[in-house]
XYZ file of C-alpha atoms in Angstrom:
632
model
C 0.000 0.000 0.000
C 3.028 2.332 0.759
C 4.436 1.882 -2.670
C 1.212 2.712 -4.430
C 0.504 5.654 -2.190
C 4.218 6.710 -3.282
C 3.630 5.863 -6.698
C 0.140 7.840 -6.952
C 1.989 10.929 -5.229
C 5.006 11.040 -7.885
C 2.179 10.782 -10.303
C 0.554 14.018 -8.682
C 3.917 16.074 -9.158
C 3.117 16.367 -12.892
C -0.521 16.916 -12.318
C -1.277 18.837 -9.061
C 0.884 21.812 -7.303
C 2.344 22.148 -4.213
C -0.254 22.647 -2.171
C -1.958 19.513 -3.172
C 0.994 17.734 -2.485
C 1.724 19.175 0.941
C -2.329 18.613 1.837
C -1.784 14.931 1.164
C 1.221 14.699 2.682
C 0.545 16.348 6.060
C -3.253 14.140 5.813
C -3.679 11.516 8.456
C -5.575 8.550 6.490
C -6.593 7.841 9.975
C -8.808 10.685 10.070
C -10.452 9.456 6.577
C -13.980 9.197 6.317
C -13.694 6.146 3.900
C -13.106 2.658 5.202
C -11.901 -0.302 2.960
C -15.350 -2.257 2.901
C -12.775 -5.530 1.464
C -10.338 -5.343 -0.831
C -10.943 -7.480 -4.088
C -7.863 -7.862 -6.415
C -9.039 -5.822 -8.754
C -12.013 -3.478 -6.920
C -11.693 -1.930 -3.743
C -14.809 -1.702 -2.086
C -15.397 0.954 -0.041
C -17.846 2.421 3.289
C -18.115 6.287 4.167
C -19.060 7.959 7.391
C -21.468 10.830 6.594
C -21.584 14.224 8.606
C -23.872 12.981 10.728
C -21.756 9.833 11.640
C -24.200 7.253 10.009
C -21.884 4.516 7.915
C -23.157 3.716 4.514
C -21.813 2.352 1.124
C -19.850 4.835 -1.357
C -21.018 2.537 -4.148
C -21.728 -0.583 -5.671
C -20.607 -3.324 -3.747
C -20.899 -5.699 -6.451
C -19.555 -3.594 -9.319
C -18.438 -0.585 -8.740
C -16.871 -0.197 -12.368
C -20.157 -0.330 -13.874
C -22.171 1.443 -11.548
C -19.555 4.351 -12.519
C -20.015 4.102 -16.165
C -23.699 4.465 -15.893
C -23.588 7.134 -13.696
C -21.367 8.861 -16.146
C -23.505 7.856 -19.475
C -26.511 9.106 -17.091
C -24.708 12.553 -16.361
C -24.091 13.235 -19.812
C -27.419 12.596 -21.299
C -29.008 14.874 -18.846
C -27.244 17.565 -20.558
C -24.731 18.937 -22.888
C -21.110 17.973 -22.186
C -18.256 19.408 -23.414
C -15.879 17.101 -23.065
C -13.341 19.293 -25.008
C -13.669 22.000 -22.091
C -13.160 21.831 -18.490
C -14.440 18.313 -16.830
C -15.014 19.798 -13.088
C -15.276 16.531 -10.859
C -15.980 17.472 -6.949
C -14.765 14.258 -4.830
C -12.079 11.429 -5.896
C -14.131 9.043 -3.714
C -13.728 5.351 -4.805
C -11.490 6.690 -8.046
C -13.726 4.541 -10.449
C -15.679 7.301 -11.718
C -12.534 9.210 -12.778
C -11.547 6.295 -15.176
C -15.015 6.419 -17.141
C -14.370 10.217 -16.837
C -10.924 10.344 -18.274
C -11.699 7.919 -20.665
C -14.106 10.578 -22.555
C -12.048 13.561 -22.112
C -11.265 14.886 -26.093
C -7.977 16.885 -27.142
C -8.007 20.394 -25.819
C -10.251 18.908 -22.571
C -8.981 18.810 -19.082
C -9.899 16.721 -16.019
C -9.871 18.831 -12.923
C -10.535 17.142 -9.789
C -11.782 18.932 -6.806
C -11.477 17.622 -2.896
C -11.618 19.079 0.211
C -10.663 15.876 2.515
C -7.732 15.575 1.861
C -7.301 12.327 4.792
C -9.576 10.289 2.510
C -7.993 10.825 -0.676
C -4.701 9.848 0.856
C -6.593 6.816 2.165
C -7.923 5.415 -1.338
C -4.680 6.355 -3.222
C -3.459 3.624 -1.461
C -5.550 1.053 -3.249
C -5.903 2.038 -7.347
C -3.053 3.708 -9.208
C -3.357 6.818 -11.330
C -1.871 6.645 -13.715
C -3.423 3.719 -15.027
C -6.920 5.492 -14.547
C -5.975 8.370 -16.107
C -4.795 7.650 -20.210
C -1.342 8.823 -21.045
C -1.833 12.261 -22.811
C -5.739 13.317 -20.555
C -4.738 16.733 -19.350
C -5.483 16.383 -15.374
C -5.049 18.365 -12.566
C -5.675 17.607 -8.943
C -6.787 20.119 -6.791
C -6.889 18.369 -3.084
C -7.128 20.923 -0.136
C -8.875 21.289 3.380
C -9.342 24.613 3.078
C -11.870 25.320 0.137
C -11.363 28.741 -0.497
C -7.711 27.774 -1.543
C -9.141 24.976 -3.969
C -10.987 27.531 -5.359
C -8.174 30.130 -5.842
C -5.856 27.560 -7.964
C -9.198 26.445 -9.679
C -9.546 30.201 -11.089
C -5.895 30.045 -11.683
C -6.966 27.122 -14.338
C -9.567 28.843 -15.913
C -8.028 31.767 -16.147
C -5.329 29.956 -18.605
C -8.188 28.340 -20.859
C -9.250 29.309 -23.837
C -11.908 27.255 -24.365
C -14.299 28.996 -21.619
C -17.015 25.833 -21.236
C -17.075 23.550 -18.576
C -19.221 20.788 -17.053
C -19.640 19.959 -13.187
C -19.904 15.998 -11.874
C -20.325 15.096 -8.293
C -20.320 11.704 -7.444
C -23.695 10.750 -5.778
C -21.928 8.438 -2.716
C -19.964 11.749 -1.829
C -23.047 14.275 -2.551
C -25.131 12.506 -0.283
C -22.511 11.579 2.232
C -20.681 15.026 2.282
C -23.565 17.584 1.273
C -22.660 20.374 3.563
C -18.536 20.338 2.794
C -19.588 19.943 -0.885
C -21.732 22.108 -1.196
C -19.104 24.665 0.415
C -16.497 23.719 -2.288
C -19.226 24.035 -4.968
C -20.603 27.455 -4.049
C -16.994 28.622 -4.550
C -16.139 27.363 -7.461
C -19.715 28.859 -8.950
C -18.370 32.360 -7.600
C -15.289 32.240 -9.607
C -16.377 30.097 -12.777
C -18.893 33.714 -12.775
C -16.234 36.146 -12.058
C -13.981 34.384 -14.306
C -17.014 34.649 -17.210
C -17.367 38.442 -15.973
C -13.783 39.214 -16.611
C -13.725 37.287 -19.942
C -16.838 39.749 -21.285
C -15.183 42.811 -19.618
C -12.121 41.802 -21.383
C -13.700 41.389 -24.826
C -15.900 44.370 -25.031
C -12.759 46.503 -23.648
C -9.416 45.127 -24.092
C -8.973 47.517 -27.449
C -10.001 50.241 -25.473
C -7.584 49.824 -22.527
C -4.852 49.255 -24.998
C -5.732 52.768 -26.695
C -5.693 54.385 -23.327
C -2.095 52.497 -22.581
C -0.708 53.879 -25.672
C -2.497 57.616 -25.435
C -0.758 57.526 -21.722
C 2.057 56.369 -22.694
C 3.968 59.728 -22.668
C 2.786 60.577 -19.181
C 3.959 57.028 -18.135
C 7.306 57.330 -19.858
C 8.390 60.699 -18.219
C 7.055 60.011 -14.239
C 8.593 56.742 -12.221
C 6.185 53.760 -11.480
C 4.734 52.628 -8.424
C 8.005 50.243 -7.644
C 9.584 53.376 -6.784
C 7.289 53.697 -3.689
C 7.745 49.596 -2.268
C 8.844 50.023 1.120
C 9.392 53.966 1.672
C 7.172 54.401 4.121
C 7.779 51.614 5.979
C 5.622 51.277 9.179
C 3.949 53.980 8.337
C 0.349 53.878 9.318
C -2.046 54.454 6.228
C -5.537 55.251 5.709
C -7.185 53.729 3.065
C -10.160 55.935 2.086
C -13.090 54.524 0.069
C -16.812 56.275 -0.049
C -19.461 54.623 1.261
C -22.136 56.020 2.899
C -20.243 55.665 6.635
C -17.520 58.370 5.121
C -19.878 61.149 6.269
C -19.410 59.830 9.944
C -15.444 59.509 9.303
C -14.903 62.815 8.091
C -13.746 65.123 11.541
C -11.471 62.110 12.553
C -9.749 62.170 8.972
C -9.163 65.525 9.393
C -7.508 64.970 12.644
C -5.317 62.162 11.118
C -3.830 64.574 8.181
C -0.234 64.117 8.551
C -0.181 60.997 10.996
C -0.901 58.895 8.657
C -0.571 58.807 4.290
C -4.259 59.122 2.963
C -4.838 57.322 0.102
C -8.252 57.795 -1.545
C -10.008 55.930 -4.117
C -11.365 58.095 -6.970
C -15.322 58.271 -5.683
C -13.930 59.470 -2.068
C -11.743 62.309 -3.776
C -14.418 65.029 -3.665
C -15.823 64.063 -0.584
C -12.516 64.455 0.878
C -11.946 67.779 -1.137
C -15.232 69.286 0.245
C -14.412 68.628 3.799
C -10.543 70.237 3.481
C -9.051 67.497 3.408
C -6.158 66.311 0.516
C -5.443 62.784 0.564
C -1.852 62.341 -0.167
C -2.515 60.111 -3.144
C -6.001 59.123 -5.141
C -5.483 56.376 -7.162
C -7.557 55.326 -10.318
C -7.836 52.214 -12.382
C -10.909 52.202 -14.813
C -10.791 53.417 -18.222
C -14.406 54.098 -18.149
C -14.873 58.128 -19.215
C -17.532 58.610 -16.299
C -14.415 58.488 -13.807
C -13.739 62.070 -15.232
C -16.579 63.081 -12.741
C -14.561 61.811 -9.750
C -11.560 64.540 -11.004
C -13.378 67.457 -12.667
C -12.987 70.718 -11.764
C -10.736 69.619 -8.993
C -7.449 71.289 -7.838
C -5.212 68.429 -8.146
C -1.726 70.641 -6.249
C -0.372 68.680 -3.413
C -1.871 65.342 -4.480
C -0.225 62.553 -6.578
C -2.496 60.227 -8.610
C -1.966 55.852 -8.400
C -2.771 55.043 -12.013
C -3.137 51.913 -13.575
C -1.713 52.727 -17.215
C -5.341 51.951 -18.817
C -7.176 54.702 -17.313
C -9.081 57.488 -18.802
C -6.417 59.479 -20.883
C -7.406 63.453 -19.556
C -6.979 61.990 -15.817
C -3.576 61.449 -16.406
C -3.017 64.740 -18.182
C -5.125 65.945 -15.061
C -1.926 64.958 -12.588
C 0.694 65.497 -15.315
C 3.970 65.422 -13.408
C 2.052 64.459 -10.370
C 1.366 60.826 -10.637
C 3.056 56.964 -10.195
C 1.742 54.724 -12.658
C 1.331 50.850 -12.648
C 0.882 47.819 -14.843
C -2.181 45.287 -13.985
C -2.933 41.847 -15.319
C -5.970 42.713 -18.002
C -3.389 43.178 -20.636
C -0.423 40.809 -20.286
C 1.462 40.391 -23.498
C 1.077 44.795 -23.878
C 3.101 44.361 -20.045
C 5.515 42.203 -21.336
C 6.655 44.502 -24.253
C 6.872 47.208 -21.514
C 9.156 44.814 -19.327
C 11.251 43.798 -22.358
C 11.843 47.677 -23.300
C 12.619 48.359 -19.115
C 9.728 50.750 -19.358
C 7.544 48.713 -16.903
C 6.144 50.638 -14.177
C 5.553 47.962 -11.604
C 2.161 46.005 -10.273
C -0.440 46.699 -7.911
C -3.351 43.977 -7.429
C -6.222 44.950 -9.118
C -9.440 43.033 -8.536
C -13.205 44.007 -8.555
C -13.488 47.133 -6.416
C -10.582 49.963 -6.538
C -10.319 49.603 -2.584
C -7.941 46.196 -3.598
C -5.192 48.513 -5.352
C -5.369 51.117 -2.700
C -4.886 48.631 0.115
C -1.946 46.962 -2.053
C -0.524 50.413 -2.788
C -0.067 50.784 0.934
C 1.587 47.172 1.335
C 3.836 47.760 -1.630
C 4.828 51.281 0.232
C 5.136 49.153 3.696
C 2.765 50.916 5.759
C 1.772 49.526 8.881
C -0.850 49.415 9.723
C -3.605 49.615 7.206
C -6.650 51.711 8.603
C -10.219 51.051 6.323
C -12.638 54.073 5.997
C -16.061 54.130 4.352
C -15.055 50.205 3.047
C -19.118 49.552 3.335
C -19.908 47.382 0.472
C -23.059 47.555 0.862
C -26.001 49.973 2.085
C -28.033 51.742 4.646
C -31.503 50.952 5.209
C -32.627 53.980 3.038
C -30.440 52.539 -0.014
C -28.224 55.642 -0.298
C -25.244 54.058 -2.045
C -22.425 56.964 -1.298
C -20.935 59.085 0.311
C -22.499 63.026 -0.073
C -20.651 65.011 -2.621
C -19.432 62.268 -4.678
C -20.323 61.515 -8.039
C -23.327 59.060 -6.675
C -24.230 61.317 -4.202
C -28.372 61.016 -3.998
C -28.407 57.878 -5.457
C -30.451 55.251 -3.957
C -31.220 51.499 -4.084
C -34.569 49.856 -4.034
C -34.501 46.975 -1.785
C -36.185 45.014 -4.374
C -32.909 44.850 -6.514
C -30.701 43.672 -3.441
C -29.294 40.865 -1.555
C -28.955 40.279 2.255
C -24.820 39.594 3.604
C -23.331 39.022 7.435
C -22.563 42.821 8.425
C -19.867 44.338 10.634
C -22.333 44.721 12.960
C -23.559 41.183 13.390
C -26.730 41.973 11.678
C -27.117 41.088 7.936
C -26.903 44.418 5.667
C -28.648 45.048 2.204
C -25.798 44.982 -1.050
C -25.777 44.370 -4.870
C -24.810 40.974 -6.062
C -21.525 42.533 -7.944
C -20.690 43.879 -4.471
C -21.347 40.688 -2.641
C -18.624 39.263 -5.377
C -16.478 42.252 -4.523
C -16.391 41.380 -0.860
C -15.181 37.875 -1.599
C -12.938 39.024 -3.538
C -11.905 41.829 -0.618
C -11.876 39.085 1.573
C -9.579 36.548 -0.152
C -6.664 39.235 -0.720
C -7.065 40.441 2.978
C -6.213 36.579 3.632
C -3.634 36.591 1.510
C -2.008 39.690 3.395
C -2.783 38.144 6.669
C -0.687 34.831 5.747
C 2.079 36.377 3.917
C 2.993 39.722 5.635
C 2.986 41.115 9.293
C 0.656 43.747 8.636
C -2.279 44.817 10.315
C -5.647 45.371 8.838
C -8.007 47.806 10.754
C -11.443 48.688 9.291
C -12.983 51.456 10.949
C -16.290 50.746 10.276
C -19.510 50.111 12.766
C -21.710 50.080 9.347
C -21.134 48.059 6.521
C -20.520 44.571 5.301
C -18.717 42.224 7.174
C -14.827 42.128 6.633
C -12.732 38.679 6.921
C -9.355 38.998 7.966
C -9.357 42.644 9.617
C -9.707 44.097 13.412
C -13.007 45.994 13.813
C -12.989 49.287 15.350
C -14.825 52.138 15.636
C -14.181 54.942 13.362
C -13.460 57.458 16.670
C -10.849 54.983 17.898
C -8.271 55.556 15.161
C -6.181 58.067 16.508
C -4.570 55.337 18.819
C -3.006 53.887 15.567
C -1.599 56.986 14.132
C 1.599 58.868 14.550
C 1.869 61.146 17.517
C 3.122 64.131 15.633
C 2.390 65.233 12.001
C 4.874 64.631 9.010
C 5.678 66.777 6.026
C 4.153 63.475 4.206
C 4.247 65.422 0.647
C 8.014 66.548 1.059
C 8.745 62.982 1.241
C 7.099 62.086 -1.592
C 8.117 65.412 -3.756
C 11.485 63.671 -3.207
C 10.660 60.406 -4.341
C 9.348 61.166 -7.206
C 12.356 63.881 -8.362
C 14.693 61.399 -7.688
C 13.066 57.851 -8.817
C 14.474 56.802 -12.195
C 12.645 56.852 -15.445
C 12.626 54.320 -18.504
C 15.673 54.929 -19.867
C 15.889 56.986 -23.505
C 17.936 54.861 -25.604
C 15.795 51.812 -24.371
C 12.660 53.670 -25.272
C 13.659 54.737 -28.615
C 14.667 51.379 -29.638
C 11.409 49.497 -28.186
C 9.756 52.418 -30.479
C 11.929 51.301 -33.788
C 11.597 47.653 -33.041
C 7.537 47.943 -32.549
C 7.288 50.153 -35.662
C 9.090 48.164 -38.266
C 7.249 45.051 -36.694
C 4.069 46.488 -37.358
C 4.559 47.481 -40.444
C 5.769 44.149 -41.580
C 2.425 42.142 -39.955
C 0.173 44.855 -41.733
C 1.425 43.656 -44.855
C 1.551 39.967 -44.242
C -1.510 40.145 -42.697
C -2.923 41.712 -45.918
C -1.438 38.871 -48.215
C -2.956 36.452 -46.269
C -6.249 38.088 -46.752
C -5.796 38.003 -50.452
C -4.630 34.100 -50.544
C -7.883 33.383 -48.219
C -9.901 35.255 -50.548
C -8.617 33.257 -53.241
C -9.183 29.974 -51.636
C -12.889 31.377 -50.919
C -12.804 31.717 -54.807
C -12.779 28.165 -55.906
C -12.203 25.812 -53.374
C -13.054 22.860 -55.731
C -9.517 22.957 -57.363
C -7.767 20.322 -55.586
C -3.863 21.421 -56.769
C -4.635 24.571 -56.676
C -6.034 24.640 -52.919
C -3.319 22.516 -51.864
C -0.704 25.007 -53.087
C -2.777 28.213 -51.340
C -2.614 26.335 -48.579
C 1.140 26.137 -48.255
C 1.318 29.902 -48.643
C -1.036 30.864 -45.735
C 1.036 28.510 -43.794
C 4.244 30.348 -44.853
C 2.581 33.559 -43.985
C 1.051 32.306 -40.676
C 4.496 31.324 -39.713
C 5.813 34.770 -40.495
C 3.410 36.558 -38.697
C 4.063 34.458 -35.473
C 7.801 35.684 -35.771
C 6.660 39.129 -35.502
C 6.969 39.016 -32.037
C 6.687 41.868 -30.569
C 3.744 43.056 -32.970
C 2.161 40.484 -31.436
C 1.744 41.284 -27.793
C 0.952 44.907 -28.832
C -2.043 43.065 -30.769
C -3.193 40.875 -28.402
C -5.374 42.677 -26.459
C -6.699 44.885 -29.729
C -8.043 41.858 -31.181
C -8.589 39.912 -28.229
C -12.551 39.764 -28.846
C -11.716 37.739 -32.041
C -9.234 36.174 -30.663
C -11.472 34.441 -27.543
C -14.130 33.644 -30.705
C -11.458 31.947 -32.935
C -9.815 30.183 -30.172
C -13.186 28.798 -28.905
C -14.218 27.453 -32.403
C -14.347 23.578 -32.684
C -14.461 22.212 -35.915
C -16.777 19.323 -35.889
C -15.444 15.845 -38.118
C -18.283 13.748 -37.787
C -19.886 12.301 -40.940
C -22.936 14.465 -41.075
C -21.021 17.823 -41.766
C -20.164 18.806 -45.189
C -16.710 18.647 -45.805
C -16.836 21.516 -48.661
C -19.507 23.403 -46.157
C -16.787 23.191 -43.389
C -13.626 24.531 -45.496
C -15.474 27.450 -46.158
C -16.217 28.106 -42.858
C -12.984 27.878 -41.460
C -11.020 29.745 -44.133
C -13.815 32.140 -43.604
C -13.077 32.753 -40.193
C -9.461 32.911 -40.930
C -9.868 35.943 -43.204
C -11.672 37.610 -40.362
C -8.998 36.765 -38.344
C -6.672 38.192 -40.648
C -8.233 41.375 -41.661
C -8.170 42.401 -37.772
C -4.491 41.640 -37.639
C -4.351 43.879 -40.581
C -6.646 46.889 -39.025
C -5.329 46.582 -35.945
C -1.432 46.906 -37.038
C -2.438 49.797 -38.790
C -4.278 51.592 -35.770
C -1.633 50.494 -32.802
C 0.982 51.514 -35.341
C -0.532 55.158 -36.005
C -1.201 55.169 -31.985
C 2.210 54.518 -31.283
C 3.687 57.137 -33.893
C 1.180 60.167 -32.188
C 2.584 58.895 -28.524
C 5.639 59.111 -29.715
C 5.284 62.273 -30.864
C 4.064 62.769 -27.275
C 6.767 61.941 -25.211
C 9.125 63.947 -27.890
C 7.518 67.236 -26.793
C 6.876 66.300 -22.938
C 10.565 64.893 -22.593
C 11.807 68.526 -24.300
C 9.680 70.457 -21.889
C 11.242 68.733 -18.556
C 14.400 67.550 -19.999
C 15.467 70.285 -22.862
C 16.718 67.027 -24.668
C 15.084 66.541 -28.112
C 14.590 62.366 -29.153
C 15.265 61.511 -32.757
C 12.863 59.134 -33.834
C 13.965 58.784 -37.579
């Protein structure tokens, strides 16, 4: 039994991480709820103890192989599976349902296996071995963990990484009705993030070409100020107030005022004029959508004395807004357009970004070392009269009707009234609090007697702040007038070569990209002509393999095309019998013009962006440097 359990666990390095491994082995299999019912030479049979301590069978005990395989036949003809998409399987339990599931899984598909007992895995890997259950070349991954909320973390880590966004959910029915409440704990999360996962997928479609416009329009401003890495760790120990504008801020307001200078003040956009209209500057503001609307959190604002946080997609005049005020940062919506700005040493650094602004500002402050982290006007949800903000912001009079929201555990032990995008935002709040709490000594205070309930932070009430503040005041904006003077910028033979490299690159996938349109066009033409397909063919695989060598084109494209992209890359050519093989050529060389005439456009537009930020920087680097850039 101690070989196979070995022998199943080397199997697991190559199809489960870390954390899986250390789960099983730190688990006790004395602990397991299964028992070995006998153990037949070929099937196990096994008994599990239900939450309630009853004892009853986890399957067939006469043939447990079968049983499996009609459950499985059952599950799929109750509905559509995908069984080139994401096989979600909640339990291992007696294994035998994995080998009828693994034996289904299609090229591109992946088995992911979910379970949060980890002492009764351990226990029935010691009986069937893995790797002959699972085929050589089924894409698995094992995701075994006590602690559900991390299964569900590495399980968004997954999808994330797919393409192919469809996915099917199997629970075994021994462990469903023997487990139900720990289940249905694991399943609930993995809902959340399979949503917020779909969420970010649509948000990056409808608006990945736009945050790569703003990227490029900002560019200059980006170029010419340092990043947020030139903050990590200056104010270390620091106490900082993070300042966000729910309705509570109107209580918070007099103590704020009292903390100016005893702690750094960092608002989120909605709490700026809030702030402003009570006298008080927040040492930094920070802003991350590229949504236009956010103009109404800065207008008509005197930005002196305060530096903006900006994550390089936002709203182009908000930048302008804090010219030579601001640090900028990079965030994970548009990866390969990151990586070019790494590769040219132009990168500004990370902050977190997830669901609600108050994530960046709270990493902002752990990046700059602050200690500890004080939360004001963090609601997340709403009064009893609906009012959704704080007065003077740019939601100020706006109300909910209780009819359009959802009940969550409040600060105050009472359940409080929210949206259901907020209820995902305080998950969200509370999984990167956890992360903070496990992986750094600092301390998380949210001054808040209203509100939604906070994991991972020390309640208090707004009034008893001062007792975590500084005793005297600091000249807080000296220190950071000094930062950002002295912080180094990209440097300017790095960015005019990144500039050359991108521009000739571009200009060579324009025009490949526009043969490649012609040759599909031709094979649209007259697709009958065997010899002559065959030899269009080879030339839109020549020029596929030249644009893929265009590689820095490329991850200035990805995100301007990524709406087509996600549709290509989720298109499954079907081979059966019943599809026209002419009917299907056409459809896929169809798509692949499509494909190819958006390379083409959007070369042309990122190049012509490019050449007018360019431009840009030329004239802002003359005005603060007297140094003129040759771009010829």
């Amino acid at each position: 039994m101690a070989s196979l359990l070995q022998e199943n666990l080397e199997f697991l390095t190559q199809h489960a991480s870390l954390n899986t491994l250390e789960s099983l082995n730190h688990a006790n299999v004395d602990d397991s709820d299964i028992y070995l019912e006998s153990d037949r030479i070929h099937n196990s049979v096994y008994r599990i103890k239900t939450e309630s301590n009853k004892v009853f069978m986890l399957h067939s005990k006469r043939d447990p192989v079968s049983e499996a395989d009609h459950q499985i036949r059952n599950w799929t003809n109750e509905g559509a599976v995908d069984w080139a998409g994401l096989i979600v399987v909640f339990g291992v339990a007696g294994c035998y349902h994995l080998q009828q599931l693994a034996r289904n899984v299609l090229s591109g598909g992946m088995l992911v296996v979910l379970d949060n007992n980890p002492p009764s895995v351990k226990f029935v890997l010691q009986y069937h071995e893995l790797s002959k259950l699972i085929p050589s070349g089924t894409t698995s991954c094992f995701i075994i963990n006590s602690d559900s909320t991390l299964i569900a973390r590495e399980y968004r880590m997954i999808l994330s990484k797919r393409n192919n966004f469809t996915f099917s959910f199997f629970t075994h029915p021994g462990l469903r009705r023997a487990c139900s409440e720990k289940l249905n704990v694991l399943s609930e999360k993995i809902i959340v993030e399979t949503r917020l996962d779909g969420m970010d997928r649509g948000t990056l479609a409808s608006f990945s070409d736009e945050w790569t416009q703003n990227t490029i329009l900002n560019l200059p401003t980006i170029l010419n100020n340092p990043g947020v890495h030139s903050l990590k760790n200056k104010f270390k120990n620091l106490p900082a107030i993070v300042v966000t504008a729910g309705p509570s801020l109107n209580h918070a307001l007099k103590t704020l005022k009292d903390a100016k200078g005893k702690a750094l003040i960092i608002a989120v956009g909605t709490a700026l004029k809030p702030l402003l209209a009570a006298g008080i500057k927040p040492d930094f503001v920070i802003a991350i959508d590229s949504d236009p609307k956010t103009w109404n959190q800065f207008s008509d604002i005197e930005s002196k004395d305060i530096y903006l946080l900006a994550g390089t997609i936002v709203y182009p005049p908000i930048f302008k807004l804090f010219n030579d005020h601001l640090f900028s940062f990079m965030s994970d919506v548009l990866t390969d357009f990151n990586d070019w700005l790494i590769s040219c040493d132009s990168s500004p650094g990370n902050l977190a970004v997830g669901g609600t602004v108050a994530v960046s500002a709270i990493d902002a402050a752990v990046v700059m070392g602050c200690s500890p982290i004080i939360l004001l006007g963090l609601d997340l949800s709403f009064p009893e009269d609906g009012t959704s903000h704080a007065k003077n912001s740019m939601y100020d009079g706006h109300y909910y009707s209780k009819d359009t929201l959802v009940k969550v555990a409040g600060n105050n032990g009472n359940d409080v009234w929210t949206t259901k995008q907020f209820s995902m935002y305080i998950e969200i709040m509370n999984s990167y609090l956890e992360d903070i709490k496990n992986n750094t000594s600092i301390d998380i205070i949210n001054a808040n007697q209203q509100g939604a309930l906070i994991k991972n932070s020390t309640q208090v009430n707004p009034n008893e702040i001062a007792r975590f503040l500084l005793d005297d005041q600091k000249e807080l904006l000296k220190q950071i007038d000094t930062i950002h003077n002295s912080s180094d910028k990209p440097a300017l033979l790095s960015t005019k070569k990144a500039y050359n490299n991108a521009n000739l690159e571009l200009i060579k996938m324009e025009e490949i990209a526009h043969k490649a349109v012609i040759v599909s066009d031709s094979l649209l033409s007259n697709p009958v002509d065997v010899a002559r397909k065959e030899c269009l063919i080879k030339k839109l695989d020549n020029l596929d393999s030249k644009l893929k060598k265009q590689k820095v084109a490329g991850q200035l494209l990805t995100s301007a095309i990524k709406a087509v992209n996600m549709h290509i890359q989720s298109y499954r050519i079907e081979t059966d019998t019943t599809h026209d093989q002419h009917d299907l050529f056409v459809d896929v060389v169809s798509k692949s013009k499509q494909y190819y005439q958006q390379i083409e456009g959007a070369a042309s537009w990122i190049r012509g962006l490019l050449e007018d930020a360019a431009d840009q920087y030329q004239i802002e680097y003359s005005q603060r440097n007297g140094g003129v850039i040759n771009y010829g």
